[in-house]
Tab-separated table of C-alpha atoms in Angstrom:
chain	number	residue	atom	x	y	z
A	1	UNK	CA	70.850	94.868	73.759
A	2	UNK	CA	67.310	95.494	72.359
A	3	UNK	CA	64.119	94.996	74.629
A	4	UNK	CA	62.113	92.113	73.072
A	5	UNK	CA	58.445	90.803	74.340
A	6	UNK	CA	59.029	87.430	75.733
A	7	UNK	CA	56.347	84.835	76.505
A	8	UNK	CA	57.076	82.388	79.168
A	9	UNK	CA	55.215	79.208	79.070
A	10	UNK	CA	56.056	77.093	82.396
A	11	UNK	CA	53.782	75.763	85.012
A	12	UNK	CA	56.456	75.895	87.649
A	13	UNK	CA	56.379	79.385	89.186
A	14	UNK	CA	59.560	79.151	90.936
A	15	UNK	CA	61.020	78.373	87.353
A	16	UNK	CA	58.912	80.706	85.468
A	17	UNK	CA	59.676	83.981	87.755
A	18	UNK	CA	63.497	82.957	87.640
A	19	UNK	CA	63.295	83.175	84.221
A	20	UNK	CA	61.297	86.323	84.064
A	21	UNK	CA	63.416	88.241	86.622
A	22	UNK	CA	66.879	87.260	84.681
A	23	UNK	CA	65.196	88.285	81.446
A	24	UNK	CA	63.490	91.599	82.841
A	25	UNK	CA	66.775	92.649	83.817
A	26	UNK	CA	68.455	92.385	80.663
A	27	UNK	CA	65.603	95.046	79.511
A	28	UNK	CA	62.980	92.615	77.915
A	29	UNK	CA	59.018	92.559	78.578
A	30	UNK	CA	58.232	89.436	79.814
A	31	UNK	CA	54.408	87.678	80.183
A	32	UNK	CA	54.048	84.346	81.562
A	33	UNK	CA	51.356	81.620	81.102
A	34	UNK	CA	51.004	78.317	83.004
A	35	UNK	CA	48.821	76.323	80.475
A	36	UNK	CA	48.717	75.606	77.000
A	37	UNK	CA	45.474	77.138	76.701
A	38	UNK	CA	47.034	80.247	78.433
A	39	UNK	CA	49.278	80.111	76.166
A	40	UNK	CA	46.997	80.049	73.141
A	41	UNK	CA	44.813	82.776	74.086
A	42	UNK	CA	48.069	85.150	74.544
A	43	UNK	CA	49.641	84.513	71.320
A	44	UNK	CA	46.038	85.383	69.552
A	45	UNK	CA	45.711	88.157	71.529
A	46	UNK	CA	49.237	89.860	71.690
A	47	UNK	CA	52.735	89.773	69.559
A	48	UNK	CA	55.668	88.440	70.703
A	49	UNK	CA	59.158	87.975	69.773
A	50	UNK	CA	60.418	84.921	71.855
A	51	UNK	CA	57.766	82.029	73.414
A	52	UNK	CA	59.788	80.218	75.991
A	53	UNK	CA	58.142	76.748	76.460
A	54	UNK	CA	58.382	74.022	78.500
A	55	UNK	CA	57.432	70.816	77.200
A	56	UNK	CA	55.507	69.288	80.523
A	57	UNK	CA	52.585	71.312	81.082
A	58	UNK	CA	49.899	70.227	83.096
A	59	UNK	CA	46.763	70.588	80.050
A	60	UNK	CA	49.042	68.856	76.955
A	61	UNK	CA	52.189	68.583	75.387
A	62	UNK	CA	54.098	71.320	74.801
A	63	UNK	CA	54.835	70.729	71.148
A	64	UNK	CA	51.190	71.065	70.159
A	65	UNK	CA	51.911	74.878	70.650
A	66	UNK	CA	53.555	74.812	67.201
A	67	UNK	CA	49.710	74.528	65.874
A	68	UNK	CA	48.817	77.904	67.087
A	69	UNK	CA	52.103	79.846	65.862
A	70	UNK	CA	50.673	79.807	62.282
A	71	UNK	CA	47.518	82.167	63.387
A	72	UNK	CA	49.840	83.789	65.971
A	73	UNK	CA	50.482	87.769	65.366
A	74	UNK	CA	53.946	88.430	64.398
A	75	UNK	CA	56.766	85.830	64.045
A	76	UNK	CA	58.101	84.756	67.315
A	77	UNK	CA	61.197	82.290	67.691
A	78	UNK	CA	60.664	79.414	70.113
A	79	UNK	CA	62.691	78.049	72.783
A	80	UNK	CA	62.496	75.034	74.168
A	81	UNK	CA	63.285	74.099	77.902
A	82	UNK	CA	63.597	70.541	78.925
A	83	UNK	CA	65.009	67.997	81.193
A	84	UNK	CA	67.623	65.619	80.134
A	85	UNK	CA	65.566	62.987	80.089
A	86	UNK	CA	63.725	64.361	77.235
A	87	UNK	CA	66.356	65.610	74.918
A	88	UNK	CA	64.536	63.635	72.241
A	89	UNK	CA	61.439	65.384	72.622
A	90	UNK	CA	63.548	68.585	72.146
A	91	UNK	CA	64.672	67.513	68.483
A	92	UNK	CA	61.300	66.779	67.511
A	93	UNK	CA	60.414	70.444	68.272
A	94	UNK	CA	63.506	71.775	66.403
A	95	UNK	CA	62.080	69.552	63.473
A	96	UNK	CA	58.753	71.488	64.087
A	97	UNK	CA	60.766	75.004	63.805
A	98	UNK	CA	61.630	75.994	67.201
A	99	UNK	CA	64.900	78.312	67.237
A	100	UNK	CA	66.538	76.318	69.644
A	101	UNK	CA	66.494	74.257	73.195
A	102	UNK	CA	67.889	74.800	76.560
A	103	UNK	CA	68.603	71.791	79.006
A	104	UNK	CA	67.604	72.437	82.527
A	105	UNK	CA	68.925	74.269	84.596
A	106	UNK	CA	69.234	76.947	82.598
A	107	UNK	CA	72.228	79.344	82.820
A	108	UNK	CA	71.321	82.860	83.287
A	109	UNK	CA	73.675	84.072	80.547
A	110	UNK	CA	72.929	81.126	78.153
A	111	UNK	CA	69.009	82.352	78.510
A	112	UNK	CA	69.484	85.678	78.097
A	113	UNK	CA	71.912	85.329	74.833
A	114	UNK	CA	69.655	82.695	73.043
A	115	UNK	CA	66.770	84.917	73.993
A	116	UNK	CA	68.233	87.533	72.343
A	117	UNK	CA	69.584	85.584	69.083
A	118	UNK	CA	65.856	84.209	68.841
A	119	UNK	CA	64.456	87.645	68.761
A	120	UNK	CA	66.702	88.610	65.991
A	121	UNK	CA	65.800	85.917	64.262
A	122	UNK	CA	62.247	85.679	64.282
A	123	UNK	CA	61.465	89.308	63.965
A	124	UNK	CA	63.377	89.440	60.858
A	125	UNK	CA	60.909	89.941	57.887
A	126	UNK	CA	60.884	87.583	55.247
A	127	UNK	CA	61.453	90.347	52.959
A	128	UNK	CA	64.954	90.153	54.453
A	129	UNK	CA	65.734	86.609	53.742
A	130	UNK	CA	67.163	85.597	50.221
A	131	UNK	CA	65.175	84.679	47.197
A	132	UNK	CA	65.508	81.656	45.113
A	133	UNK	CA	65.958	82.651	41.700
A	134	UNK	CA	63.310	80.197	40.495
A	135	UNK	CA	61.007	77.497	42.126
A	136	UNK	CA	62.816	74.238	43.262
A	137	UNK	CA	60.259	72.268	40.528
A	138	UNK	CA	61.361	74.498	37.901
A	139	UNK	CA	65.519	74.838	38.601
A	140	UNK	CA	68.172	73.175	37.439
A	141	UNK	CA	70.255	75.188	39.976
A	142	UNK	CA	69.846	76.001	43.637
A	143	UNK	CA	72.264	77.831	45.843
A	144	UNK	CA	75.506	76.344	44.397
A	145	UNK	CA	73.999	73.043	43.213
A	146	UNK	CA	73.298	71.691	39.782
A	147	UNK	CA	70.896	69.434	38.962
A	148	UNK	CA	67.061	68.592	39.145
A	149	UNK	CA	66.632	65.113	40.094
A	150	UNK	CA	63.965	63.762	42.544
A	151	UNK	CA	66.831	63.400	44.698
A	152	UNK	CA	68.269	66.374	44.794
A	153	UNK	CA	65.123	68.143	44.633
A	154	UNK	CA	64.230	66.774	47.926
A	155	UNK	CA	67.635	67.948	49.592
A	156	UNK	CA	66.937	71.303	48.465
A	157	UNK	CA	63.587	71.329	49.862
A	158	UNK	CA	65.084	70.206	53.096
A	159	UNK	CA	67.416	72.983	52.964
A	160	UNK	CA	64.978	75.375	52.412
A	161	UNK	CA	62.523	73.827	55.196
A	162	UNK	CA	65.482	74.000	57.507
A	163	UNK	CA	67.453	77.280	57.037
A	164	UNK	CA	65.967	79.561	59.346
A	165	UNK	CA	65.894	77.369	62.484
A	166	UNK	CA	68.917	77.218	64.638
A	167	UNK	CA	69.070	73.351	64.630
A	168	UNK	CA	72.046	71.539	64.245
A	169	UNK	CA	72.109	69.836	60.568
A	170	UNK	CA	74.338	66.308	59.887
A	171	UNK	CA	75.502	66.140	56.483
A	172	UNK	CA	76.449	62.460	55.218
A	173	UNK	CA	77.410	61.557	51.854
A	174	UNK	CA	80.368	59.766	49.890
A	175	UNK	CA	83.472	62.363	49.445
A	176	UNK	CA	82.559	65.110	46.810
A	177	UNK	CA	78.993	64.840	46.941
A	178	UNK	CA	78.624	68.261	48.020
A	179	UNK	CA	78.915	68.306	51.918
A	180	UNK	CA	80.328	72.207	52.439
A	181	UNK	CA	77.832	73.414	49.130
A	182	UNK	CA	75.165	71.691	51.470
A	183	UNK	CA	76.208	73.932	54.549
A	184	UNK	CA	76.840	76.933	52.183
A	185	UNK	CA	73.361	76.469	50.771
A	186	UNK	CA	71.658	76.622	54.459
A	187	UNK	CA	73.567	79.545	55.094
A	188	UNK	CA	72.920	81.502	51.890
A	189	UNK	CA	68.981	80.790	52.480
A	190	UNK	CA	68.864	81.931	55.847
A	191	UNK	CA	68.645	84.996	57.563
A	192	UNK	CA	72.097	84.600	58.595
A	193	UNK	CA	73.491	85.331	55.243
A	194	UNK	CA	74.518	88.639	56.235
A	195	UNK	CA	76.448	87.105	58.597
A	196	UNK	CA	79.707	84.886	58.689
A	197	UNK	CA	80.224	81.589	57.310
A	198	UNK	CA	83.205	79.730	58.441
A	199	UNK	CA	84.327	76.448	57.554
A	200	UNK	CA	86.671	74.199	59.487
A	201	UNK	CA	88.035	70.736	58.720
A	202	UNK	CA	88.335	68.698	61.325
A	203	UNK	CA	90.238	65.994	59.672
A	204	UNK	CA	92.889	68.373	58.370
A	205	UNK	CA	94.183	70.205	61.681
A	206	UNK	CA	96.599	68.278	63.859
A	207	UNK	CA	94.692	66.818	67.004
A	208	UNK	CA	96.790	69.018	69.530
A	209	UNK	CA	96.048	72.439	67.061
A	210	UNK	CA	92.207	71.726	66.683
A	211	UNK	CA	90.792	73.114	69.733
A	212	UNK	CA	92.684	76.164	69.346
A	213	UNK	CA	91.285	76.451	65.866
A	214	UNK	CA	87.885	75.793	67.125
A	215	UNK	CA	87.622	77.979	70.179
A	216	UNK	CA	90.857	80.151	69.947
A	217	UNK	CA	93.751	80.779	72.541
A	218	UNK	CA	95.316	83.484	74.354
A	219	UNK	CA	98.474	84.945	74.446
A	220	UNK	CA	101.100	82.040	75.951
A	221	UNK	CA	98.540	79.526	76.046
A	222	UNK	CA	101.297	77.108	74.538
A	223	UNK	CA	104.486	77.222	72.521
A	224	UNK	CA	103.969	79.152	69.699
A	225	UNK	CA	100.827	81.156	71.254
A	226	UNK	CA	102.625	84.179	70.291
A	227	UNK	CA	99.278	86.206	70.013
A	228	UNK	CA	95.718	86.217	71.307
A	229	UNK	CA	93.552	84.591	68.791
A	230	UNK	CA	89.647	84.125	68.160
A	231	UNK	CA	88.770	80.809	67.131
A	232	UNK	CA	86.077	79.566	64.332
A	233	UNK	CA	83.381	79.599	66.617
A	234	UNK	CA	83.913	82.995	67.672
A	235	UNK	CA	84.651	84.034	63.901
A	236	UNK	CA	81.335	82.607	63.196
A	237	UNK	CA	79.305	84.947	65.602
A	238	UNK	CA	75.780	85.802	64.369
A	239	UNK	CA	76.491	83.490	61.298
A	240	UNK	CA	76.961	79.694	60.433
A	241	UNK	CA	79.926	77.379	61.735
A	242	UNK	CA	80.392	74.469	58.976
A	243	UNK	CA	82.529	71.700	60.934
A	244	UNK	CA	83.820	69.272	58.273
A	245	UNK	CA	85.085	65.672	58.617
A	246	UNK	CA	83.515	65.644	62.043
A	247	UNK	CA	83.941	62.125	62.715
A	248	UNK	CA	88.055	62.696	62.832
A	249	UNK	CA	87.564	64.826	66.168
A	250	UNK	CA	89.167	63.451	69.265
A	251	UNK	CA	86.900	62.110	72.082
A	252	UNK	CA	88.790	64.400	74.466
A	253	UNK	CA	87.427	67.648	72.105
A	254	UNK	CA	84.394	65.886	71.431
A	255	UNK	CA	83.660	66.640	74.959
A	256	UNK	CA	84.175	70.220	74.785
A	257	UNK	CA	82.200	70.575	71.642
A	258	UNK	CA	79.134	68.934	73.456
A	259	UNK	CA	79.323	71.361	76.237
A	260	UNK	CA	79.432	74.296	73.932
A	261	UNK	CA	76.811	73.063	71.927
A	262	UNK	CA	74.887	72.803	75.436
A	263	UNK	CA	75.665	76.091	76.870
A	264	UNK	CA	76.482	78.380	73.808
A	265	UNK	CA	79.521	79.472	75.687
A	266	UNK	CA	83.329	79.088	74.676
A	267	UNK	CA	86.572	79.026	76.601
A	268	UNK	CA	89.795	80.287	75.121
A	269	UNK	CA	92.732	77.312	75.434
A	270	UNK	CA	94.519	79.383	78.341
A	271	UNK	CA	91.948	81.741	79.449
A	272	UNK	CA	89.430	81.272	82.405
A	273	UNK	CA	87.142	83.390	80.908
A	274	UNK	CA	83.605	82.146	78.797
A	275	UNK	CA	82.416	83.814	76.010
A	276	UNK	CA	78.938	83.747	74.396
A	277	UNK	CA	78.786	82.961	70.933
A	278	UNK	CA	75.526	82.890	68.972
A	279	UNK	CA	76.155	80.420	65.656
A	280	UNK	CA	74.349	78.131	63.601
A	281	UNK	CA	76.286	74.748	63.586
A	282	UNK	CA	76.202	72.512	59.933
A	283	UNK	CA	78.688	69.286	60.361
A	284	UNK	CA	79.183	66.645	58.085
A	285	UNK	CA	81.184	63.461	57.829
A	286	UNK	CA	81.908	60.659	54.736
A	287	UNK	CA	81.652	57.875	57.195
A	288	UNK	CA	78.972	55.847	58.892
A	289	UNK	CA	78.384	58.305	62.164
A	290	UNK	CA	75.922	55.564	63.347
A	291	UNK	CA	79.079	52.565	63.125
A	292	UNK	CA	81.834	55.434	64.650
A	293	UNK	CA	79.078	55.560	67.321
A	294	UNK	CA	79.010	51.824	68.346
A	295	UNK	CA	82.563	51.428	67.816
A	296	UNK	CA	83.390	53.896	70.603
A	297	UNK	CA	84.994	56.529	68.159
A	298	UNK	CA	82.183	59.037	68.203
A	299	UNK	CA	80.223	60.001	71.326
A	300	UNK	CA	76.714	58.673	71.195
A	301	UNK	CA	75.251	62.173	73.545
A	302	UNK	CA	77.088	64.306	70.936
A	303	UNK	CA	76.127	62.213	67.830
A	304	UNK	CA	72.259	63.047	68.964
A	305	UNK	CA	72.641	66.548	69.786
A	306	UNK	CA	74.152	67.082	65.920
A	307	UNK	CA	71.813	65.167	64.226
A	308	UNK	CA	68.903	66.792	64.835
A	309	UNK	CA	68.495	67.598	60.885
A	310	UNK	CA	69.846	64.666	59.029
A	311	UNK	CA	70.531	65.611	55.225
A	312	UNK	CA	71.732	62.519	53.024
A	313	UNK	CA	73.773	63.153	49.824
A	314	UNK	CA	73.021	60.849	47.003
A	315	UNK	CA	76.053	59.629	44.802
A	316	UNK	CA	76.730	61.114	41.690
A	317	UNK	CA	75.880	57.969	39.824
A	318	UNK	CA	72.668	58.140	41.410
A	319	UNK	CA	71.366	61.204	40.317
A	320	UNK	CA	70.529	60.532	36.697
A	321	UNK	CA	70.611	63.188	33.925
A	322	UNK	CA	72.376	65.242	36.960
A	323	UNK	CA	75.870	64.022	35.740
A	324	UNK	CA	75.690	65.546	32.043
A	325	UNK	CA	73.706	69.103	33.523
A	326	UNK	CA	77.022	69.665	36.075
A	327	UNK	CA	79.776	68.207	33.370
A	328	UNK	CA	78.031	70.326	30.731
A	329	UNK	CA	78.714	73.509	33.626
A	330	UNK	CA	81.839	72.738	34.467
A	331	UNK	CA	83.202	72.303	30.787
A	332	UNK	CA	81.827	75.866	30.435
A	333	UNK	CA	83.592	77.212	33.615
A	334	UNK	CA	86.901	75.331	32.708
A	335	UNK	CA	87.214	76.411	29.147
A	336	UNK	CA	87.296	79.807	30.207
A	337	UNK	CA	89.470	79.575	32.627
A	338	UNK	CA	92.045	77.509	30.678
A	339	UNK	CA	91.513	80.199	27.503
A	340	UNK	CA	89.762	77.246	25.184
A	341	UNK	CA	87.175	77.871	23.026
A	342	UNK	CA	85.046	74.596	23.838
A	343	UNK	CA	81.406	73.610	21.872
A	344	UNK	CA	80.705	70.277	23.631
A	345	UNK	CA	81.676	66.895	24.872
A	346	UNK	CA	82.882	64.316	22.000
A	347	UNK	CA	79.733	61.157	21.474
A	348	UNK	CA	82.000	58.834	23.161
A	349	UNK	CA	82.682	60.982	25.879
A	350	UNK	CA	78.785	61.927	26.246
A	351	UNK	CA	77.923	58.210	26.161
A	352	UNK	CA	81.396	57.828	28.743
A	353	UNK	CA	79.668	60.242	31.230
A	354	UNK	CA	76.619	58.168	31.637
A	355	UNK	CA	78.211	54.863	31.636
A	356	UNK	CA	80.907	55.837	34.195
A	357	UNK	CA	80.293	55.202	38.125
A	358	UNK	CA	82.240	58.250	39.057
A	359	UNK	CA	83.092	56.723	42.294
A	360	UNK	CA	85.136	60.153	43.475
A	361	UNK	CA	81.677	62.008	42.232
A	362	UNK	CA	81.833	65.548	41.339
A	363	UNK	CA	85.563	66.122	42.564
A	364	UNK	CA	86.386	63.324	39.984
A	365	UNK	CA	84.245	64.602	37.361
A	366	UNK	CA	85.670	67.993	37.712
A	367	UNK	CA	89.474	66.796	37.444
A	368	UNK	CA	88.490	64.616	34.682
A	369	UNK	CA	87.166	67.553	32.818
A	370	UNK	CA	89.644	69.724	33.556
A	371	UNK	CA	92.451	67.389	32.573
A	372	UNK	CA	90.842	67.028	28.911
A	373	UNK	CA	90.570	70.415	28.438
A	374	UNK	CA	93.814	71.115	29.001
A	375	UNK	CA	95.774	68.149	27.550
A	376	UNK	CA	93.049	67.746	24.693
A	377	UNK	CA	93.165	69.809	21.249
A	378	UNK	CA	90.262	71.026	19.307
A	379	UNK	CA	86.573	72.231	20.159
A	380	UNK	CA	85.095	69.065	21.391
A	381	UNK	CA	86.426	67.566	24.826
A	382	UNK	CA	87.632	63.986	24.516
A	383	UNK	CA	87.294	62.111	28.056
A	384	UNK	CA	88.224	59.019	26.825
A	385	UNK	CA	92.056	59.743	25.239
A	386	UNK	CA	92.501	62.064	28.245
A	387	UNK	CA	95.293	60.918	30.420
A	388	UNK	CA	93.853	58.570	33.126
A	389	UNK	CA	93.181	60.026	36.717
A	390	UNK	CA	90.970	58.621	39.227
A	391	UNK	CA	90.432	55.110	38.900
A	392	UNK	CA	87.677	53.758	37.183
A	393	UNK	CA	84.976	51.506	38.026
A	394	UNK	CA	86.125	47.991	36.186
A	395	UNK	CA	86.031	44.555	36.912
A	396	UNK	CA	89.124	42.571	37.485
A	397	UNK	CA	89.501	38.563	36.707
A	398	UNK	CA	92.322	36.202	36.318
A	399	UNK	CA	94.852	36.698	33.568
A	400	UNK	CA	94.231	40.591	33.025
A	401	UNK	CA	97.002	42.199	31.647
A	402	UNK	CA	98.708	44.978	33.449
A	403	UNK	CA	100.389	47.927	32.296
A	404	UNK	CA	102.261	50.483	34.410
A	405	UNK	CA	99.960	49.372	37.308
A	406	UNK	CA	96.527	49.743	35.407
A	407	UNK	CA	94.251	47.223	34.311
A	408	UNK	CA	94.261	47.222	30.039
A	409	UNK	CA	90.889	46.181	29.229
A	410	UNK	CA	87.690	46.432	30.932
A	411	UNK	CA	85.618	42.809	30.915
A	412	UNK	CA	81.884	41.804	30.458
A	413	UNK	CA	79.770	42.392	33.801
A	414	UNK	CA	79.627	38.239	33.925
A	415	UNK	CA	83.381	38.439	35.072
A	416	UNK	CA	82.544	39.914	38.591
A	417	UNK	CA	82.097	36.547	39.886
A	418	UNK	CA	85.543	35.278	38.901
A	419	UNK	CA	87.986	34.979	41.557
A	420	UNK	CA	91.167	37.826	41.086
A	421	UNK	CA	94.715	36.693	40.877
A	422	UNK	CA	97.027	39.680	40.499
A	423	UNK	CA	100.364	39.198	39.135
A	424	UNK	CA	102.197	42.201	41.212
A	425	UNK	CA	105.437	41.199	39.768
A	426	UNK	CA	107.449	44.282	38.518
A	427	UNK	CA	104.985	47.024	40.442
A	428	UNK	CA	105.807	49.247	42.761
A	429	UNK	CA	104.605	48.949	45.979
A	430	UNK	CA	102.226	52.257	45.113
A	431	UNK	CA	100.902	50.654	42.072
A	432	UNK	CA	100.104	47.518	43.666
A	433	UNK	CA	98.400	49.549	46.332
A	434	UNK	CA	96.562	51.318	43.945
A	435	UNK	CA	95.593	47.990	41.864
A	436	UNK	CA	94.306	46.629	45.012
A	437	UNK	CA	91.991	49.660	46.012
A	438	UNK	CA	90.908	49.705	42.316
A	439	UNK	CA	89.544	46.412	42.282
A	440	UNK	CA	87.984	46.795	45.761
A	441	UNK	CA	85.973	50.046	44.388
A	442	UNK	CA	84.636	48.067	41.856
A	443	UNK	CA	83.745	45.000	43.535
A	444	UNK	CA	81.651	47.347	45.552
A	445	UNK	CA	80.069	49.042	42.537
A	446	UNK	CA	81.959	52.334	43.432
A	447	UNK	CA	81.094	52.481	46.832
A	448	UNK	CA	83.659	53.954	48.944
A	449	UNK	CA	82.707	53.507	52.386
A	450	UNK	CA	81.990	49.339	51.590
A	451	UNK	CA	85.833	49.287	49.911
A	452	UNK	CA	87.336	50.786	52.656
A	453	UNK	CA	85.491	48.612	55.147
A	454	UNK	CA	86.778	45.224	52.866
A	455	UNK	CA	90.494	46.849	53.145
A	456	UNK	CA	90.484	47.539	56.774
A	457	UNK	CA	90.953	51.272	56.134
A	458	UNK	CA	89.341	54.516	56.819
A	459	UNK	CA	87.490	56.013	53.943
A	460	UNK	CA	89.022	59.303	54.169
A	461	UNK	CA	92.464	57.190	53.275
A	462	UNK	CA	90.830	55.989	50.151
A	463	UNK	CA	89.782	59.456	49.350
A	464	UNK	CA	93.199	61.024	50.075
A	465	UNK	CA	94.542	58.521	47.609
A	466	UNK	CA	91.996	59.121	45.067
A	467	UNK	CA	92.537	62.850	45.031
A	468	UNK	CA	96.080	62.338	44.652
A	469	UNK	CA	95.924	59.927	41.777
A	470	UNK	CA	93.652	62.460	39.988
A	471	UNK	CA	96.261	65.064	40.274
């Protein structure tokens, strides 16, 4: 382990000496301060790799130390040490730029591994960080994203500002808005970009296997465990771990995830040994996490531990001209993949791109374009005449003719207030279900979460059906 210079800012002599002893045994050089004033003087006169900061100090709030960091020599990583009752203030410190926070009492192994990781992050030069191709305000692309709408520029700025922190990021938004792209962008813009990026979908793995997938297992831990296996957390060591569909996680496993976040240690299924892991956590959901907490499906303490940096992704229909930019990019790429020489979209398709609500967001747009490229002819792509894929945002009313489970015509906007009276005679169950879901989506102007709530199902249920219908 490399030696680092650590400044401990702690007014409790017993705690400060305890931290110092453990860090010195690990080979670090340690200095002690009992107050904010003394810490400010030390930061101006000496160079440190890490600052271990208590928040309750005799001459003020420990958070104010961040004002002095801009004038400090070097680029020290700040680790906040807090009591259980002040987690909100620790989260505020993360948003100010702290690398991580530890909850008292601090385990020695956790202290040493966190200090080592903070020193590595803080000591890395800015020249080592990946550079953007151009400024956010000028670019049409950003680390895998396409678009320059004000909503997306705000997302880009947040990603840039939090990339080098270890603060957990909670990404929310409808399915298909780019939550995994966000996680990849955070990783790519950070100093962890040379480390691994590991993604795990908590909703796609059976509950009885998810713990093993996340934390690993030892040989013989359960039926089928024929060899030792590292989990996603260990595989992401030194990089970023992305937990998609986090709200699908079982409550019992949520407890173990919370413990991992608090201690930085993992325990493989079937093992009694704990292992330190240094990862940045980014998680995502297309559900409303606060509603999940209120209804008891997601632990409140885990939610607040994960929701340090919230990022909300706008739906495609809210991004204005970004739709056309994304469509043009997808068209060129898909045209090359399919071996077609494409010059652009037809006039009718250009109008359709602007008018359609895209309830499936970028995923629906991509599927629609690929379908039109594959089934079409000529150099211009016609989205209108392509076979029907994901349901369009349409308004239904009485006496609407139905053919093969689809509404034949779109109605004027004033039809929205009329009652719905479908005749399902002659339809299969799958066709009738699709009609009900389509109508629920249109009633909510393409809002999948609201449509799911009205139908009494999970949003992920609707998203899965939309994806199946789009294939």
